PDB file of C-alpha atoms in Angstrom:
ATOM      1  CA  ASP A   1       0.000   0.000   0.000  1.00  0.00           C
ATOM      2  CA  THR A   2       2.353   2.687  -1.218  1.00  0.00           C
ATOM      3  CA  ALA A   3       1.075   6.120  -0.222  1.00  0.00           C
ATOM      4  CA  VAL A   4       3.258   8.283  -2.480  1.00  0.00           C
ATOM      5  CA  SER A   5       5.009   6.543  -5.337  1.00  0.00           C
ATOM      6  CA  GLN A   6       7.451   7.786  -7.933  1.00  0.00           C
ATOM      7  CA  THR A   7       8.711   6.360 -11.205  1.00  0.00           C
ATOM      8  CA  PRO A   8      11.393   5.752 -12.127  1.00  0.00           C
ATOM      9  CA  LYS A   9      13.487   5.198  -9.010  1.00  0.00           C
ATOM     10  CA  TYR A  10      16.704   5.743 -10.936  1.00  0.00           C
ATOM     11  CA  LEU A  11      17.249   7.711 -14.120  1.00  0.00           C
ATOM     12  CA  VAL A  12      20.578   7.978 -15.925  1.00  0.00           C
ATOM     13  CA  THR A  13      20.675  10.108 -19.036  1.00  0.00           C
ATOM     14  CA  GLN A  14      22.934  12.284 -21.133  1.00  0.00           C
ATOM     15  CA  MET A  15      23.143  16.042 -21.236  1.00  0.00           C
ATOM     16  CA  GLY A  16      20.670  17.633 -23.588  1.00  0.00           C
ATOM     17  CA  ASN A  17      18.034  14.925 -23.270  1.00  0.00           C
ATOM     18  CA  ASP A  18      14.447  15.481 -22.111  1.00  0.00           C
ATOM     19  CA  LYS A  19      13.053  13.293 -19.319  1.00  0.00           C
ATOM     20  CA  SER A  20       9.985  12.981 -17.128  1.00  0.00           C
ATOM     21  CA  ILE A  21       9.434  11.782 -13.576  1.00  0.00           C
ATOM     22  CA  LYS A  22       5.985  10.673 -12.456  1.00  0.00           C
ATOM     23  CA  CYS A  23       4.364  10.850  -9.028  1.00  0.00           C
ATOM     24  CA  GLU A  24       1.144   9.360  -7.762  1.00  0.00           C
ATOM     25  CA  GLN A  25      -0.479   9.454  -4.331  1.00  0.00           C
ATOM     26  CA  ASN A  26      -3.341   7.308  -3.076  1.00  0.00           C
ATOM     27  CA  LEU A  27      -3.949   9.265   0.133  1.00  0.00           C
ATOM     28  CA  GLY A  28      -6.777  11.365  -1.282  1.00  0.00           C
ATOM     29  CA  HIS A  29      -4.730  14.526  -0.754  1.00  0.00           C
ATOM     30  CA  ASP A  30      -5.345  17.666  -2.780  1.00  0.00           C
ATOM     31  CA  THR A  31      -1.869  19.211  -2.626  1.00  0.00           C
ATOM     32  CA  MET A  32       1.308  17.834  -4.173  1.00  0.00           C
ATOM     33  CA  TYR A  33       4.907  19.026  -4.230  1.00  0.00           C
ATOM     34  CA  TRP A  34       8.254  18.534  -5.957  1.00  0.00           C
ATOM     35  CA  TYR A  35      11.461  18.917  -3.956  1.00  0.00           C
ATOM     36  CA  LYS A  36      15.086  18.682  -5.040  1.00  0.00           C
ATOM     37  CA  GLN A  37      17.836  17.269  -2.787  1.00  0.00           C
ATOM     38  CA  ASP A  38      21.262  18.227  -4.038  1.00  0.00           C
ATOM     39  CA  SER A  39      24.594  16.471  -3.600  1.00  0.00           C
ATOM     40  CA  LYS A  40      25.050  18.143  -0.200  1.00  0.00           C
ATOM     41  CA  LYS A  41      21.725  16.641   0.908  1.00  0.00           C
ATOM     42  CA  PHE A  42      20.047  20.040   1.072  1.00  0.00           C
ATOM     43  CA  LEU A  43      16.307  19.832   0.370  1.00  0.00           C
ATOM     44  CA  LYS A  44      14.487  22.638  -1.364  1.00  0.00           C
ATOM     45  CA  ILE A  45      10.976  23.007  -2.681  1.00  0.00           C
ATOM     46  CA  MET A  46      10.507  23.505  -6.414  1.00  0.00           C
ATOM     47  CA  PHE A  47       6.771  23.437  -7.128  1.00  0.00           C
ATOM     48  CA  SER A  48       3.437  22.826  -5.477  1.00  0.00           C
ATOM     49  CA  TYR A  49      -0.052  22.205  -6.826  1.00  0.00           C
ATOM     50  CA  ASN A  50      -3.284  22.544  -4.885  1.00  0.00           C
ATOM     51  CA  ASN A  51      -6.345  21.096  -6.612  1.00  0.00           C
ATOM     52  CA  LYS A  52      -4.407  21.051  -9.875  1.00  0.00           C
ATOM     53  CA  GLU A  53      -3.521  24.743  -9.540  1.00  0.00           C
ATOM     54  CA  LEU A  54       0.118  25.845  -9.317  1.00  0.00           C
ATOM     55  CA  ILE A  55       0.634  27.634  -5.999  1.00  0.00           C
ATOM     56  CA  ILE A  56       4.385  27.481  -5.483  1.00  0.00           C
ATOM     57  CA  ASN A  57       6.882  28.086  -8.247  1.00  0.00           C
ATOM     58  CA  GLU A  58      10.325  28.697  -6.813  1.00  0.00           C
ATOM     59  CA  THR A  59      13.236  30.103  -8.761  1.00  0.00           C
ATOM     60  CA  VAL A  60      13.637  27.111 -11.016  1.00  0.00           C
ATOM     61  CA  PRO A  61      14.897  27.170 -14.630  1.00  0.00           C
ATOM     62  CA  ASN A  62      12.017  27.112 -17.086  1.00  0.00           C
ATOM     63  CA  ARG A  63      13.449  23.862 -18.441  1.00  0.00           C
ATOM     64  CA  PHE A  64      11.506  22.322 -15.544  1.00  0.00           C
ATOM     65  CA  SER A  65       7.768  22.057 -16.132  1.00  0.00           C
ATOM     66  CA  PRO A  66       5.381  20.410 -13.695  1.00  0.00           C
ATOM     67  CA  LYS A  67       2.036  19.055 -14.803  1.00  0.00           C
ATOM     68  CA  SER A  68      -0.875  17.899 -12.692  1.00  0.00           C
ATOM     69  CA  PRO A  69      -3.427  15.962 -14.741  1.00  0.00           C
ATOM     70  CA  ASP A  70      -5.532  15.330 -11.635  1.00  0.00           C
ATOM     71  CA  LYS A  71      -5.245  15.688  -7.854  1.00  0.00           C
ATOM     72  CA  ALA A  72      -3.581  12.294  -7.470  1.00  0.00           C
ATOM     73  CA  HIS A  73      -0.791  12.852  -9.984  1.00  0.00           C
ATOM     74  CA  LEU A  74       2.017  15.348 -10.397  1.00  0.00           C
ATOM     75  CA  ASN A  75       4.623  14.888 -13.088  1.00  0.00           C
ATOM     76  CA  LEU A  76       7.886  16.723 -13.640  1.00  0.00           C
ATOM     77  CA  HIS A  77       9.267  17.180 -17.127  1.00  0.00           C
ATOM     78  CA  ILE A  78      12.808  18.413 -17.626  1.00  0.00           C
ATOM     79  CA  ASN A  79      14.064  19.676 -20.988  1.00  0.00           C
ATOM     80  CA  SER A  80      17.659  19.947 -22.140  1.00  0.00           C
ATOM     81  CA  LEU A  81      19.123  18.245 -19.087  1.00  0.00           C
ATOM     82  CA  GLU A  82      22.334  19.681 -17.631  1.00  0.00           C
ATOM     83  CA  LEU A  83      24.962  18.171 -15.335  1.00  0.00           C
ATOM     84  CA  GLY A  84      23.736  20.394 -12.503  1.00  0.00           C
ATOM     85  CA  ASP A  85      20.302  18.776 -12.661  1.00  0.00           C
ATOM     86  CA  SER A  86      21.779  15.628 -11.127  1.00  0.00           C
ATOM     87  CA  ALA A  87      20.039  15.231  -7.779  1.00  0.00           C
ATOM     88  CA  VAL A  88      17.363  13.268  -5.985  1.00  0.00           C
ATOM     89  CA  TYR A  89      13.861  14.532  -6.717  1.00  0.00           C
ATOM     90  CA  PHE A  90      11.160  13.916  -4.135  1.00  0.00           C
ATOM     91  CA  CYS A  91       7.436  14.142  -4.556  1.00  0.00           C
ATOM     92  CA  ALA A  92       5.209  14.818  -1.535  1.00  0.00           C
ATOM     93  CA  SER A  93       1.541  15.325  -0.804  1.00  0.00           C
ATOM     94  CA  SER A  94      -0.681  16.776   1.923  1.00  0.00           C
ATOM     95  CA  GLN A  95      -4.307  17.540   2.577  1.00  0.00           C
ATOM     96  CA  GLY A  96      -4.414  21.273   2.078  1.00  0.00           C
ATOM     97  CA  THR A  97      -1.309  23.335   2.624  1.00  0.00           C
ATOM     98  CA  GLN A  98      -1.541  23.354   6.399  1.00  0.00           C
ATOM     99  CA  PHE A  99      -1.034  19.745   7.287  1.00  0.00           C
ATOM    100  CA  GLU A 100       1.537  17.005   7.382  1.00  0.00           C
ATOM    101  CA  GLN A 101       3.421  16.283   4.175  1.00  0.00           C
ATOM    102  CA  TYR A 102       4.112  12.711   3.108  1.00  0.00           C
ATOM    103  CA  PHE A 103       7.075  12.005   0.876  1.00  0.00           C
ATOM    104  CA  GLY A 104       7.717   9.521  -1.886  1.00  0.00           C
ATOM    105  CA  PRO A 105      10.886   7.368  -2.071  1.00  0.00           C
ATOM    106  CA  GLY A 106      12.665   9.740  -4.468  1.00  0.00           C
ATOM    107  CA  THR A 107      14.026   9.555  -8.006  1.00  0.00           C
ATOM    108  CA  ARG A 108      17.804   9.688  -8.355  1.00  0.00           C
ATOM    109  CA  LEU A 109      18.607  11.534 -11.575  1.00  0.00           C
ATOM    110  CA  THR A 110      22.139  11.317 -12.932  1.00  0.00           C
ATOM    111  CA  VAL A 111      23.071  13.403 -15.947  1.00  0.00           C
ATOM    112  CA  THR A 112      26.298  12.385 -17.708  1.00  0.00           C
TER     113      THR A 112
ATOM    114  CA  LYS B   1      13.824  34.842   4.159  1.00  0.00           C
ATOM    115  CA  GLN B   2      13.537  31.851   6.479  1.00  0.00           C
ATOM    116  CA  GLU B   3      16.809  30.187   7.451  1.00  0.00           C
ATOM    117  CA  VAL B   4      16.895  26.978   9.432  1.00  0.00           C
ATOM    118  CA  THR B   5      19.875  25.707  11.399  1.00  0.00           C
ATOM    119  CA  GLN B   6      20.203  22.347  13.089  1.00  0.00           C
ATOM    120  CA  ILE B   7      22.687  21.592  15.819  1.00  0.00           C
ATOM    121  CA  PRO B   8      24.600  19.373  16.135  1.00  0.00           C
ATOM    122  CA  ALA B   9      25.358  18.464  12.532  1.00  0.00           C
ATOM    123  CA  ALA B  10      26.334  14.968  13.627  1.00  0.00           C
ATOM    124  CA  LEU B  11      25.926  12.987  16.813  1.00  0.00           C
ATOM    125  CA  SER B  12      27.128   9.554  17.898  1.00  0.00           C
ATOM    126  CA  VAL B  13      25.769   8.040  21.110  1.00  0.00           C
ATOM    127  CA  PRO B  14      25.676   4.629  22.773  1.00  0.00           C
ATOM    128  CA  GLU B  15      22.419   2.756  22.797  1.00  0.00           C
ATOM    129  CA  GLY B  16      20.021   3.672  25.592  1.00  0.00           C
ATOM    130  CA  GLU B  17      20.941   7.334  25.895  1.00  0.00           C
ATOM    131  CA  ASN B  18      18.371  10.098  25.869  1.00  0.00           C
ATOM    132  CA  LEU B  19      19.237  12.809  23.381  1.00  0.00           C
ATOM    133  CA  VAL B  20      18.155  16.221  22.146  1.00  0.00           C
ATOM    134  CA  LEU B  21      18.328  17.566  18.620  1.00  0.00           C
ATOM    135  CA  ASN B  22      18.049  21.301  18.146  1.00  0.00           C
ATOM    136  CA  CYS B  23      16.494  23.368  15.383  1.00  0.00           C
ATOM    137  CA  SER B  24      16.452  27.156  15.134  1.00  0.00           C
ATOM    138  CA  PHE B  25      14.725  29.326  12.567  1.00  0.00           C
ATOM    139  CA  THR B  26      14.948  33.034  11.813  1.00  0.00           C
ATOM    140  CA  ASP B  27      11.338  33.896  10.921  1.00  0.00           C
ATOM    141  CA  SER B  28       8.916  33.154  13.754  1.00  0.00           C
ATOM    142  CA  ALA B  29       5.843  33.696  11.543  1.00  0.00           C
ATOM    143  CA  ILE B  30       5.361  29.989  10.949  1.00  0.00           C
ATOM    144  CA  TYR B  31       2.173  27.992  10.658  1.00  0.00           C
ATOM    145  CA  ASN B  32       3.607  24.674  11.803  1.00  0.00           C
ATOM    146  CA  LEU B  33       6.863  22.753  12.053  1.00  0.00           C
ATOM    147  CA  GLN B  34       7.503  19.213  10.934  1.00  0.00           C
ATOM    148  CA  TRP B  35      10.263  16.790  11.984  1.00  0.00           C
ATOM    149  CA  PHE B  36      11.370  14.086   9.550  1.00  0.00           C
ATOM    150  CA  ARG B  37      13.879  11.284   9.478  1.00  0.00           C
ATOM    151  CA  GLN B  38      15.721  10.215   6.371  1.00  0.00           C
ATOM    152  CA  ASP B  39      17.460   6.875   6.085  1.00  0.00           C
ATOM    153  CA  PRO B  40      20.367   6.576   3.612  1.00  0.00           C
ATOM    154  CA  GLY B  41      19.105   6.337   0.042  1.00  0.00           C
ATOM    155  CA  LYS B  42      15.492   6.589   1.151  1.00  0.00           C
ATOM    156  CA  GLY B  43      12.713   9.143   1.265  1.00  0.00           C
ATOM    157  CA  LEU B  44      11.614  11.216   4.222  1.00  0.00           C
ATOM    158  CA  THR B  45       9.442   9.804   6.961  1.00  0.00           C
ATOM    159  CA  SER B  46       7.317  12.274   8.885  1.00  0.00           C
ATOM    160  CA  LEU B  47       7.829  11.939  12.646  1.00  0.00           C
ATOM    161  CA  LEU B  48       5.871  14.765  14.211  1.00  0.00           C
ATOM    162  CA  LEU B  49       3.978  17.863  13.184  1.00  0.00           C
ATOM    163  CA  ILE B  50       3.571  20.705  15.675  1.00  0.00           C
ATOM    164  CA  GLN B  51       1.055  23.428  14.927  1.00  0.00           C
ATOM    165  CA  SER B  52       2.134  26.966  15.809  1.00  0.00           C
ATOM    166  CA  SER B  53      -0.461  27.077  18.603  1.00  0.00           C
ATOM    167  CA  GLN B  54       1.040  23.983  20.287  1.00  0.00           C
ATOM    168  CA  ARG B  55       4.009  23.819  22.640  1.00  0.00           C
ATOM    169  CA  GLU B  56       4.812  20.159  22.178  1.00  0.00           C
ATOM    170  CA  GLN B  57       3.841  16.934  20.486  1.00  0.00           C
ATOM    171  CA  THR B  58       4.628  13.350  21.450  1.00  0.00           C
ATOM    172  CA  SER B  59       4.805  10.091  19.544  1.00  0.00           C
ATOM    173  CA  GLY B  60       6.172   7.049  21.350  1.00  0.00           C
ATOM    174  CA  ARG B  61       9.762   7.756  22.412  1.00  0.00           C
ATOM    175  CA  LEU B  62       9.792  11.054  20.514  1.00  0.00           C
ATOM    176  CA  ASN B  63       8.826  14.414  21.927  1.00  0.00           C
ATOM    177  CA  ALA B  64       9.078  17.658  19.980  1.00  0.00           C
ATOM    178  CA  SER B  65       8.727  21.098  21.500  1.00  0.00           C
ATOM    179  CA  LEU B  66       8.190  24.425  19.810  1.00  0.00           C
ATOM    180  CA  ASP B  67       8.994  27.915  21.054  1.00  0.00           C
ATOM    181  CA  LYS B  68       7.818  30.034  18.180  1.00  0.00           C
ATOM    182  CA  SER B  69       8.714  33.396  19.689  1.00  0.00           C
ATOM    183  CA  SER B  70      12.350  32.436  20.120  1.00  0.00           C
ATOM    184  CA  GLY B  71      12.513  30.515  16.844  1.00  0.00           C
ATOM    185  CA  ARG B  72      13.407  27.157  18.338  1.00  0.00           C
ATOM    186  CA  SER B  73      12.278  23.568  18.269  1.00  0.00           C
ATOM    187  CA  THR B  74      13.813  20.532  19.921  1.00  0.00           C
ATOM    188  CA  LEU B  75      13.351  16.848  19.233  1.00  0.00           C
ATOM    189  CA  TYR B  76      13.865  14.643  22.264  1.00  0.00           C
ATOM    190  CA  ILE B  77      14.525  10.940  21.688  1.00  0.00           C
ATOM    191  CA  ALA B  78      14.243   8.735  24.745  1.00  0.00           C
ATOM    192  CA  ALA B  79      16.158   5.482  25.223  1.00  0.00           C
ATOM    193  CA  SER B  80      17.831   5.608  21.826  1.00  0.00           C
ATOM    194  CA  GLN B  81      18.166   2.424  19.757  1.00  0.00           C
ATOM    195  CA  PRO B  82      20.410   1.514  16.796  1.00  0.00           C
ATOM    196  CA  GLY B  83      17.301   1.658  14.583  1.00  0.00           C
ATOM    197  CA  ASP B  84      17.076   5.377  15.342  1.00  0.00           C
ATOM    198  CA  SER B  85      20.239   5.959  13.307  1.00  0.00           C
ATOM    199  CA  ALA B  86      19.309   8.310  10.465  1.00  0.00           C
ATOM    200  CA  THR B  87      19.403  11.968   9.448  1.00  0.00           C
ATOM    201  CA  TYR B  88      16.830  14.079  11.264  1.00  0.00           C
ATOM    202  CA  LEU B  89      15.440  17.131   9.496  1.00  0.00           C
ATOM    203  CA  CYS B  90      13.314  19.936  10.826  1.00  0.00           C
ATOM    204  CA  ALA B  91      11.166  22.057   8.535  1.00  0.00           C
ATOM    205  CA  PRO B  92       9.099  25.036   9.618  1.00  0.00           C
ATOM    206  CA  ALA B  93       6.264  26.026   7.296  1.00  0.00           C
ATOM    207  CA  GLY B  94       5.052  29.550   6.712  1.00  0.00           C
ATOM    208  CA  GLY B  95       3.764  32.097   4.268  1.00  0.00           C
ATOM    209  CA  ALA B  96       0.560  32.026   2.279  1.00  0.00           C
ATOM    210  CA  THR B  97       1.452  28.710   0.691  1.00  0.00           C
ATOM    211  CA  ASN B  98       2.803  27.148   3.877  1.00  0.00           C
ATOM    212  CA  LYS B  99       5.920  25.885   2.158  1.00  0.00           C
ATOM    213  CA  LEU B 100       8.430  23.859   4.159  1.00  0.00           C
ATOM    214  CA  ILE B 101      11.942  25.244   4.574  1.00  0.00           C
ATOM    215  CA  PHE B 102      14.373  22.499   5.527  1.00  0.00           C
ATOM    216  CA  GLY B 103      17.336  22.624   7.849  1.00  0.00           C
ATOM    217  CA  THR B 104      20.645  20.982   7.048  1.00  0.00           C
ATOM    218  CA  GLY B 105      19.894  18.018   9.277  1.00  0.00           C
ATOM    219  CA  THR B 106      21.476  16.145  12.173  1.00  0.00           C
ATOM    220  CA  LEU B 107      23.130  12.832  11.315  1.00  0.00           C
ATOM    221  CA  LEU B 108      22.537  10.500  14.256  1.00  0.00           C
ATOM    222  CA  ALA B 109      24.421   7.261  14.855  1.00  0.00           C
ATOM    223  CA  VAL B 110      23.353   5.079  17.793  1.00  0.00           C
ATOM    224  CA  GLN B 111      26.003   2.507  18.646  1.00  0.00           C
ATOM    225  CA  PRO B 112      24.878  -0.921  19.906  1.00  0.00           C
TER     226      PRO B 112
END
């Protein structure tokens, strides 16, 4: 019974490629998030959707584009991948913006 | 801009000890604060959520306190066990979108 799941778990790709990471939650939550954890293990929010509406859009290159087809899914598409995009990307969800966030297992992206 | 500091950065204790992890934040206008643990190569597991109106929250051997006015939270772990070994992260949430701002974490090692 996975609450927040992400695919793929690992992603190795070359510079310049375009890739997507998918996230699904079965908790019935209405808010979903993307976080990036860099090589120094620092976690920072990238985007958040509430009821399919973008509510947080941090200073992220416009090569990153989130998409929320419905409340249970939030995907992250990255164009023209760069070496600096290598990181672990975490998806999370919560009920509203005021309550506990639950995290997925992460997707380790390596750009070569 | 919210900045979150966690002290100590690393801690190694023998099994059975009681220990305290500290978190300080610069902007006291928070809505809540969440404590997480992260095991190596894994996602984040939510431990406790304290609302800004609460002073403390308990779950099993864990107790978290919050002093919003002074910008501090502590996580108390009683009778530590080797299975408690992980990185502990604190994340206050604030602003209209209630986004989490993460600290740098405390790496805990409990020796058997």
